[in-house]
XYZ file of C-alpha atoms in Angstrom:
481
model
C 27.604 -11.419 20.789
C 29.612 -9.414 23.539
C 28.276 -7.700 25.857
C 31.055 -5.226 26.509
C 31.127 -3.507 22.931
C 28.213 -1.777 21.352
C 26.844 -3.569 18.421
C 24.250 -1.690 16.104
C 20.550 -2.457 17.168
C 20.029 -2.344 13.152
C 21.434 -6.447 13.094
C 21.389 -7.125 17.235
C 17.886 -6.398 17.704
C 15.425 -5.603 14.413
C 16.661 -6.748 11.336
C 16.083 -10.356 10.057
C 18.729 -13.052 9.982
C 19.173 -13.586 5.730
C 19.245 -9.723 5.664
C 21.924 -9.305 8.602
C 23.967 -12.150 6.760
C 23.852 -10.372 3.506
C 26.378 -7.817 5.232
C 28.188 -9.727 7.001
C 31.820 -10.041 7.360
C 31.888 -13.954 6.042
C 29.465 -13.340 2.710
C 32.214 -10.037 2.330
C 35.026 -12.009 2.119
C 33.462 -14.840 0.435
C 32.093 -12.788 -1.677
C 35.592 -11.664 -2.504
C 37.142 -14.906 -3.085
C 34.031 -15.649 -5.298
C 35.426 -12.850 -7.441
C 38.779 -13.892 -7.522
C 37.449 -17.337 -8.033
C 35.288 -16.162 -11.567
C 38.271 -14.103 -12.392
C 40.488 -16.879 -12.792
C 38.148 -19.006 -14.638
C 37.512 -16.142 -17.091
C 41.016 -15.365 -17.815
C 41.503 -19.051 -18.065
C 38.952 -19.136 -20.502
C 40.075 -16.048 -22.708
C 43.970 -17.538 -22.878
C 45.688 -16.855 -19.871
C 47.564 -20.409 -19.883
C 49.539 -19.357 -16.983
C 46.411 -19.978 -14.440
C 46.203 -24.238 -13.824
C 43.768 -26.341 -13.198
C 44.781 -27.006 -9.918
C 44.874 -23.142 -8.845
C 41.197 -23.026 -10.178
C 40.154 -26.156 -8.033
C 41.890 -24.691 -4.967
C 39.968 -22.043 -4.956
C 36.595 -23.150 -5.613
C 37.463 -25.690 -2.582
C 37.839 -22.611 -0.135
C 35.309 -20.121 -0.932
C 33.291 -20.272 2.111
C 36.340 -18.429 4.553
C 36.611 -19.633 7.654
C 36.640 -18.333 10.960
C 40.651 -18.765 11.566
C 41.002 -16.948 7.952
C 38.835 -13.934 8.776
C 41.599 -13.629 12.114
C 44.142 -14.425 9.949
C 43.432 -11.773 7.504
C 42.500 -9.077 10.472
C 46.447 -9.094 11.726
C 47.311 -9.257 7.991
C 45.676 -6.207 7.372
C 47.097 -4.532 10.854
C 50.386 -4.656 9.365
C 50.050 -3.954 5.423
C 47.270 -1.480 6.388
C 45.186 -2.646 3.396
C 42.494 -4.944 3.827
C 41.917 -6.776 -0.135
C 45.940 -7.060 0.594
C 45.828 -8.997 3.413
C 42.676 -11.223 2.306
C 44.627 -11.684 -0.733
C 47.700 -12.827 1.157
C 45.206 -15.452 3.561
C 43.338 -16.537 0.472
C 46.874 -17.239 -1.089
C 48.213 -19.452 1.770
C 45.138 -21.529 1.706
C 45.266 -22.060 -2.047
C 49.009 -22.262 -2.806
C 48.466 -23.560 -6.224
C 46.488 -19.753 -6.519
C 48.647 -17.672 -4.638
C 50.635 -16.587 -7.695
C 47.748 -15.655 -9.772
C 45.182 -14.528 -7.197
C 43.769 -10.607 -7.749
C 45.814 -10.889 -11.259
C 44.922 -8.063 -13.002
C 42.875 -6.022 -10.452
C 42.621 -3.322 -8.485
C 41.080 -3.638 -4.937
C 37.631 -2.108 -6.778
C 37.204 -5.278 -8.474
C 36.558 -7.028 -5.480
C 35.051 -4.091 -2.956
C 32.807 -2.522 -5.860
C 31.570 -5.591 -7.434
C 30.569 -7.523 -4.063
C 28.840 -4.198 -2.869
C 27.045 -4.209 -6.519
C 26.144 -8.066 -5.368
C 25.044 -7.302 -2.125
C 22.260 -4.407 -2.968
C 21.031 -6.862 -5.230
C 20.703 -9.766 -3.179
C 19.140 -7.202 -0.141
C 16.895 -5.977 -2.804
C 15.616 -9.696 -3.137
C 15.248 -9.867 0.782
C 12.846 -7.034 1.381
C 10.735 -7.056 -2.734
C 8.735 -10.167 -1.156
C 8.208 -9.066 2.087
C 6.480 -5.742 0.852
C 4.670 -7.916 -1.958
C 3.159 -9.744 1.236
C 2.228 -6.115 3.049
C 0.729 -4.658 -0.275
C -1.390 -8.662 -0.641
C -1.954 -8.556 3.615
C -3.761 -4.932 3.482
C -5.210 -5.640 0.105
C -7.341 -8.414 2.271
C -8.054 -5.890 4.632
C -9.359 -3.375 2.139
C -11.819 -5.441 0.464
C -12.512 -6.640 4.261
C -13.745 -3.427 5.065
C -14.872 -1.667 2.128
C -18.272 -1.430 3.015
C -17.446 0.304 6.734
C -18.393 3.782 7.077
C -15.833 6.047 9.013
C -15.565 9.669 9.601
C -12.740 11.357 6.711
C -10.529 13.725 8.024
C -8.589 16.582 6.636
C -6.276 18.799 8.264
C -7.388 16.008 11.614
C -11.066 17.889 11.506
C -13.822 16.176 11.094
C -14.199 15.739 6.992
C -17.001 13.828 4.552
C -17.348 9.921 5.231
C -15.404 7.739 3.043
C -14.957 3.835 4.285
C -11.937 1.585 6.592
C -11.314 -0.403 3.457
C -10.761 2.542 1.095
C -8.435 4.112 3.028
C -6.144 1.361 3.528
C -6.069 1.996 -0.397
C -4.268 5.233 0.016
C -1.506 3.250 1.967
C -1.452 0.545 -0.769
C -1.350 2.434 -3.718
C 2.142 3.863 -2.007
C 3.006 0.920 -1.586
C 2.436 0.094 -5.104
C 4.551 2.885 -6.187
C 7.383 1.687 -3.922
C 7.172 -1.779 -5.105
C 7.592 -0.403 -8.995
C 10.828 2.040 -7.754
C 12.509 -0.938 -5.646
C 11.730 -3.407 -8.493
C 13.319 -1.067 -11.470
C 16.455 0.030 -9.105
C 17.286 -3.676 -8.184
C 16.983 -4.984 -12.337
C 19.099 -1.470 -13.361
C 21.562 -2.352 -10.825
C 24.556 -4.119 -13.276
C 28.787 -4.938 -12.192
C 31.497 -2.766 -12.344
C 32.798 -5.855 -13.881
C 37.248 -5.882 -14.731
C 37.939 -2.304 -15.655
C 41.783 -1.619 -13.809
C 43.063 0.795 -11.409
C 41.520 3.834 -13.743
C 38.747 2.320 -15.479
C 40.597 1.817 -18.755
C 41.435 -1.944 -18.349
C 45.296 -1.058 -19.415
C 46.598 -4.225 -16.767
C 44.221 -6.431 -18.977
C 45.167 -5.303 -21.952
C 48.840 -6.310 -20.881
C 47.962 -9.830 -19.764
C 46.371 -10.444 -23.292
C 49.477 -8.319 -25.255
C 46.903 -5.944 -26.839
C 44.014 -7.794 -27.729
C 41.399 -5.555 -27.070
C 38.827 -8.595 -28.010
C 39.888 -10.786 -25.361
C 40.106 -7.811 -22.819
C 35.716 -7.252 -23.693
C 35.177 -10.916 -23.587
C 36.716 -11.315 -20.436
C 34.436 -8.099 -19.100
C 31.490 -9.993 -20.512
C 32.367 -13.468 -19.266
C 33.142 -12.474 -15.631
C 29.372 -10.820 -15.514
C 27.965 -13.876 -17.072
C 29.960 -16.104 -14.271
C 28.426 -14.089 -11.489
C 24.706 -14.289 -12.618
C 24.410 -10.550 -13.705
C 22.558 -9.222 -16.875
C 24.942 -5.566 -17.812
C 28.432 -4.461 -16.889
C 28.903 -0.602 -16.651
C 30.176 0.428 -19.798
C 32.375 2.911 -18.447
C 33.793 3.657 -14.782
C 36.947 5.230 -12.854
C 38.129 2.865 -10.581
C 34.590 2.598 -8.679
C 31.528 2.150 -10.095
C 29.552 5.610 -10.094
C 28.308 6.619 -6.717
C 25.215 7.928 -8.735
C 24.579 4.761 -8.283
C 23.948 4.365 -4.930
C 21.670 7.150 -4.921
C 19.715 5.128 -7.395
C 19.991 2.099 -5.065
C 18.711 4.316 -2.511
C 16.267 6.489 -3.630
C 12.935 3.820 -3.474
C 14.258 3.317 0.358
C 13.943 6.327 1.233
C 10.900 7.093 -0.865
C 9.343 3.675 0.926
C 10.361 5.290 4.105
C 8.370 8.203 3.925
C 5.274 5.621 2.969
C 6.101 3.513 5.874
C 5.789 6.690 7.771
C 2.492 7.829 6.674
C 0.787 4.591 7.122
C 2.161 3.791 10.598
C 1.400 7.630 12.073
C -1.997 6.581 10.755
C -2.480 3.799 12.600
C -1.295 5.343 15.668
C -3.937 8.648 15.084
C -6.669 6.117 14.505
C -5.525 3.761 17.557
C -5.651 7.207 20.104
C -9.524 7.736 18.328
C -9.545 3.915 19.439
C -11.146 3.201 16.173
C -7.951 1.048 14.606
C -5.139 -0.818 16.884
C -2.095 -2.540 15.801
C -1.712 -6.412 17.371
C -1.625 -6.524 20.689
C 0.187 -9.491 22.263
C -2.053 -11.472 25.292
C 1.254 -10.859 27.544
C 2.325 -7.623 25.834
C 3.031 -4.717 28.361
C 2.307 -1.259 27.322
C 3.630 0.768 29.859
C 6.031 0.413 33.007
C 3.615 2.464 35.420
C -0.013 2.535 33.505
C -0.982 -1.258 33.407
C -4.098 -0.139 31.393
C -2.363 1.337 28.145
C -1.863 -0.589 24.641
C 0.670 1.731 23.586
C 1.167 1.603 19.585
C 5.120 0.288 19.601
C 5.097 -1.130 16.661
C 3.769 1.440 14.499
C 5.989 3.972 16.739
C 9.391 1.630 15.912
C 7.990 2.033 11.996
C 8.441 6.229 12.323
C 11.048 6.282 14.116
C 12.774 3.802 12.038
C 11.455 5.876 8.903
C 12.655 9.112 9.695
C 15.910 7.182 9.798
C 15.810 6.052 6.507
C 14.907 8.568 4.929
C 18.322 10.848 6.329
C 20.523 7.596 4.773
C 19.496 8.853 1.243
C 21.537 11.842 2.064
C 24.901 10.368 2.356
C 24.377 8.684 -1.199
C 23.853 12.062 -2.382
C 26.565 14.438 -0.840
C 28.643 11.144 -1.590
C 28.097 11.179 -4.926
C 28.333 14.964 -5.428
C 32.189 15.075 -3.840
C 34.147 12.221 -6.117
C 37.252 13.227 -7.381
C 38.213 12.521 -10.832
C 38.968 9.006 -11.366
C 37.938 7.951 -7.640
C 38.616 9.324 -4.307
C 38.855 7.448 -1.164
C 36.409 9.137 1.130
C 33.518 7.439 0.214
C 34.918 4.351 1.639
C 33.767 4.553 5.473
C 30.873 5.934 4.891
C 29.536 3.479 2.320
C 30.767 0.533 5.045
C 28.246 2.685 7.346
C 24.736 3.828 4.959
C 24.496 0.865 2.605
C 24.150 -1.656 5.430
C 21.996 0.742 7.212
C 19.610 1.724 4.741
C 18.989 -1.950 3.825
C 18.931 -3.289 7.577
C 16.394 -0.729 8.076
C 13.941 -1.016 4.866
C 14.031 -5.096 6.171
C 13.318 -4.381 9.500
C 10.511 -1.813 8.755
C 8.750 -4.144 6.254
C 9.334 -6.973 8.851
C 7.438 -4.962 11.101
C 4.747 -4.116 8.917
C 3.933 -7.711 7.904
C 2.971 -7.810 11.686
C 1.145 -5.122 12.186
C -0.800 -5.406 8.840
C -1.706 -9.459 9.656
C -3.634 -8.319 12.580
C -4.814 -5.083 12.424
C -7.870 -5.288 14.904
C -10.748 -3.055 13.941
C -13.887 -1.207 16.787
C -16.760 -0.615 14.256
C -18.729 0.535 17.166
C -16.682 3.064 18.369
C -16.314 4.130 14.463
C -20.053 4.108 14.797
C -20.353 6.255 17.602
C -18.587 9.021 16.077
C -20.290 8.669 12.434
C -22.614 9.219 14.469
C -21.603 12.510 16.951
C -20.659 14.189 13.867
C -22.966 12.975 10.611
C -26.000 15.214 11.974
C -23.944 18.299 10.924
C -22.993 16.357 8.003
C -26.296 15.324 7.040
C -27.931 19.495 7.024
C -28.110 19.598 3.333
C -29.716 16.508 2.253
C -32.113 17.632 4.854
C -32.498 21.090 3.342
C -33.301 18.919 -0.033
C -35.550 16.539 1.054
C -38.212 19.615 2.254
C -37.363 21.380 -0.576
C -38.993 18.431 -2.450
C -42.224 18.278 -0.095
C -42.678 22.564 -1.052
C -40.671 24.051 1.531
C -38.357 27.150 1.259
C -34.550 26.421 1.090
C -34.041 29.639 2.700
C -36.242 29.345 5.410
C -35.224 25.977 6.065
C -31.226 26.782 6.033
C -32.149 29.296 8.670
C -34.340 26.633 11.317
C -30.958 24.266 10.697
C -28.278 26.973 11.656
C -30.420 28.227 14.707
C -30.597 24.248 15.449
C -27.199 23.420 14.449
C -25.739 26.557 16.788
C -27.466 24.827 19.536
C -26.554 21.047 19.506
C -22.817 22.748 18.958
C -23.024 24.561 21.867
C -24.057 21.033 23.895
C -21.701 19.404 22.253
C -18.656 21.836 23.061
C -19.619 24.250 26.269
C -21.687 21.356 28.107
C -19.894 18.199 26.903
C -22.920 16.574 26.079
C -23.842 14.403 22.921
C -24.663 15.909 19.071
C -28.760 16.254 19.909
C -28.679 18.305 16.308
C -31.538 15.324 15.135
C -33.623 15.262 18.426
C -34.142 18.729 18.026
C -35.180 18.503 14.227
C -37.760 15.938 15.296
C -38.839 18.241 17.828
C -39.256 21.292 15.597
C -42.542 20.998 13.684
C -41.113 23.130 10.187
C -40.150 19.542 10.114
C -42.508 17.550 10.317
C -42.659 16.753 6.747
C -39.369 14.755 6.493
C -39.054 13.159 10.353
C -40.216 9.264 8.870
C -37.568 10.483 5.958
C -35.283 10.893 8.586
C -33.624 7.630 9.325
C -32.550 6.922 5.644
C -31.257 10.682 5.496
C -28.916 9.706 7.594
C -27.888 5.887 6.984
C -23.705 6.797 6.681
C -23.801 4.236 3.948
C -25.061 6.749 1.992
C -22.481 9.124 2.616
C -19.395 7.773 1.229
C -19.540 8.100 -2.360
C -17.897 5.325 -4.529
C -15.798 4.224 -1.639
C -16.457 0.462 -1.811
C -16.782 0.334 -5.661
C -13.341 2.265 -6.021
C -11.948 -0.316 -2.873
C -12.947 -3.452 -4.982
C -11.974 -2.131 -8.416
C -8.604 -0.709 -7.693
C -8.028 -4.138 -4.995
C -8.655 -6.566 -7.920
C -7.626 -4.603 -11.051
C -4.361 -2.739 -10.343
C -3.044 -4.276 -7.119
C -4.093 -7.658 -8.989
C -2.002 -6.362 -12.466
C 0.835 -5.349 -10.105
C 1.132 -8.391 -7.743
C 1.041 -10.856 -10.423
C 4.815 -11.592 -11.376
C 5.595 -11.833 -7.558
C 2.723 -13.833 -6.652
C 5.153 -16.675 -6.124
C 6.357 -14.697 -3.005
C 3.072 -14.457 -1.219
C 2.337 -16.236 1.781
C 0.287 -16.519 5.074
C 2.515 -17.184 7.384
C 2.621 -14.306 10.124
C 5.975 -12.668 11.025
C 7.109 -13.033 14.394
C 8.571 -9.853 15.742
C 11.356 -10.907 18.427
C 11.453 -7.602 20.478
């Protein structure tokens, strides 16, 4: 690492080592020679007599390029100006037996557009298990908590009770959704496969004098060699940038999931109700000692909004091509296909942590079940002397007169909700006050919460886990920074 150049925090700070190596320079141009490598073979194998034995064994001796190469191939490409040229050329001097027959065929696509194709797989298999392991991690939680009453909110006002566990279902169920999109993008993703400098495969159906067979099976065989299901049965020179918006799409969809769930952990951790992990030698603030500021969850948004602004440049990317192919998708690509994966890795990184030890106050959740159910609890009050012969009307009118008091404690005098002291104070109600207790047990207050919690926890989240139930594990992620 130097110190005297910037470096994107994306690899030098967040993102996780088998992720940053997926887009690095060495699996690039290894990934290249691989492709030259499978070419060979393939062309070999359809008739081309002119590639040896020897060529084919070079080359599968030097796939992993070496530090010296990547140099070697840097000043190469400062002079030609064309970087598959000069990798070409370095790959050639290390395998002489190859040099003639290296790239035969191809166009620089070949190699750029089917090692990109590779790589958004291969990131796609990075980050698919760790979000298995968030959806499985608050999927424990849920059930966890199923049974704890909190105060709902909507529009941030106090709203009916539901419980902790059920809403951590609203964040899974995304998270289900995100799991499908990510899972159908990465098996839809195919190669551009051998397809010439226009997409029409005329160079390969001059090495094989106009067999138009041999020019499919080689097509086919190079996909098969390089562990992919489909080719694209049609392209210009690059693959469609359509794409890439495919490829990018669930990101940014997860992105705006990632964002909701952390921004509610940070509402709920300023109500002091729900808190990230706090580390025993974690510092929250330079100047206020006392504060256990939510970083991680704040890293997660701003990370998200990120994300979700990548999508864009697959978009206005794809909507600009020229014809057969233009070049000015080219340094952008370099730019928000690295980025968009970098970041979905580190933000599901980052959740693993925070959803492995989300700490939980159920007496502070208590405590303001408590300041607010009184309100909350008026018309099962108004029912309950209703059934011992009282009026509904009269009785609506003794709780507003009562309620417009305890309200004005509670707001002009900054006192507690005293809504039930009064009632039990107020003989109209005498009737109900040894009803009053289980009138107001918040258990009884949040519907179906717990029953929908378990049910959707070990039906659908069950149903959806179950082919990537190899990837779950226990193990807590570390977060370095």
């Amino acid at each position: 690492m130097s110190y005297d150049s910037y470096s994107t925090p994306l690899s030098s700070r967040y993102a996780s080592k088998e992720m940053s190596q997926i887009f690095s320079l060495r699996n690039r141009f290894s990934t290249w020679r691989k492709l030259w490598y499978n070419l060979a073979i393939a062309e070999k194998e359809v008739g081309l007599s002119v590639i040896s034995d020897e060529a084919i064994e070079q080359m599968k001796a030097h796939l992993e390029i070496t530090d010296e190469e990547i140099e070697a191939a840097s000043k190469e490409e400062a002079i030609v100006r064309h970087d598959v040229m000069a990798h070409v050329h370095v790959f050639g001097k290390t395998c002489p037996s190859a040099a003639g027959i290296i790239h035969l065929g191809a166009t620089s696509c070949y190699v750029t557009d089917n090692a990109d194709l590779i790589f958004l797989r291969d990131a796609y298999d990075v980050i698919i298990p760790k979000l298995v392991n968030v959806i499985n991690r608050l999927s424990q939680f849920a059930l966890e908590y199923k049974d704890l009453p909190v105060l709902g909110w909507t529009h941030f006002q106090p709203a009916q009770l539901t419980t902790v566990g059920k809403r951590a279902t609203l964040w899974i169920q995304e998270l289900l959704w995100d799991l499908r999109n990510m899972q159908r993008a990465r098996n839809d993703i195919g190669l551009r496969g051998v397809k010439g400098t226009t997409g029409t495969q005329a160079s390969f159906l001059s090495l094989f004098h106009g067999d138009h067979d041999k020019v499919e099976e080689l097509d086919q065989r190079v996909v098969e060699l390089l562990g992919f299901e489909h080719v694209y049965p049609v392209t210009g020179q690059t693959y469609s940038r359509k794409i890439d918006i495919d490829v990018l799409s669930p990101l940014a969809s997860f992105g705006a999931t990632a964002h909701k769930f952390a921004t509610d952990i940070r509402l709920l951790a300023n109500l002091k109700e729900v808190e990230e992990p706090f580390e025993k030698s974690q510092i929250g603030s330079s100047a206020m000692a006392y504060k256990r500021n939510p970083m991680r969850c704040e890293r997660v948004c701003s990370l998200a909004r990120h994300l979700g602004g990548l999508f864009n440049d697959a978009v206005q990317t794809a909507s600009v091509q020229w014809f057969e192919r233009t070049l000015d998708d080219s340094a952008i690509r370099r730019i928000s296909l690295p980025s968009a994966f970098l970041t979905a890795d580190i933000l599901l990184s980052t959740m693993q942590n925070i959803s492995s030890g989300l700490v939980v106050y159920p007496k502070v959740i208590e405590r303001r079940i408590n300041s607010e159910l009184p309100f909350m609890a008026t018309e099962n009050i108004i029912m309950a002397i209703v059934e011992k012969g009282g009026s509904r009307q009269d009785c609506h009118e003794e709780i507003r007169v009562l309620s417009h008091q305890a309200s004005a404690v509670v707001k002009q005098e900054g006192g507690d909700n005293d809504l039930i002291e009064r009632i039990k104070k107020t003989e109209y109600f005498k009737p109900i006050w040894n009803d009053l207790d289980k009138l107001l047990d918040p258990h009884t207050f949040v519907g179906r919460a717990p029953q929908q919690t378990e049910k959707f926890v070990k039906n659908d989240v069950a149903k959806a886990l179950e082919p990537f139930k190899h990837f779950i594990s226990d193990e807590t992620v570390q977060l370095s920074v």
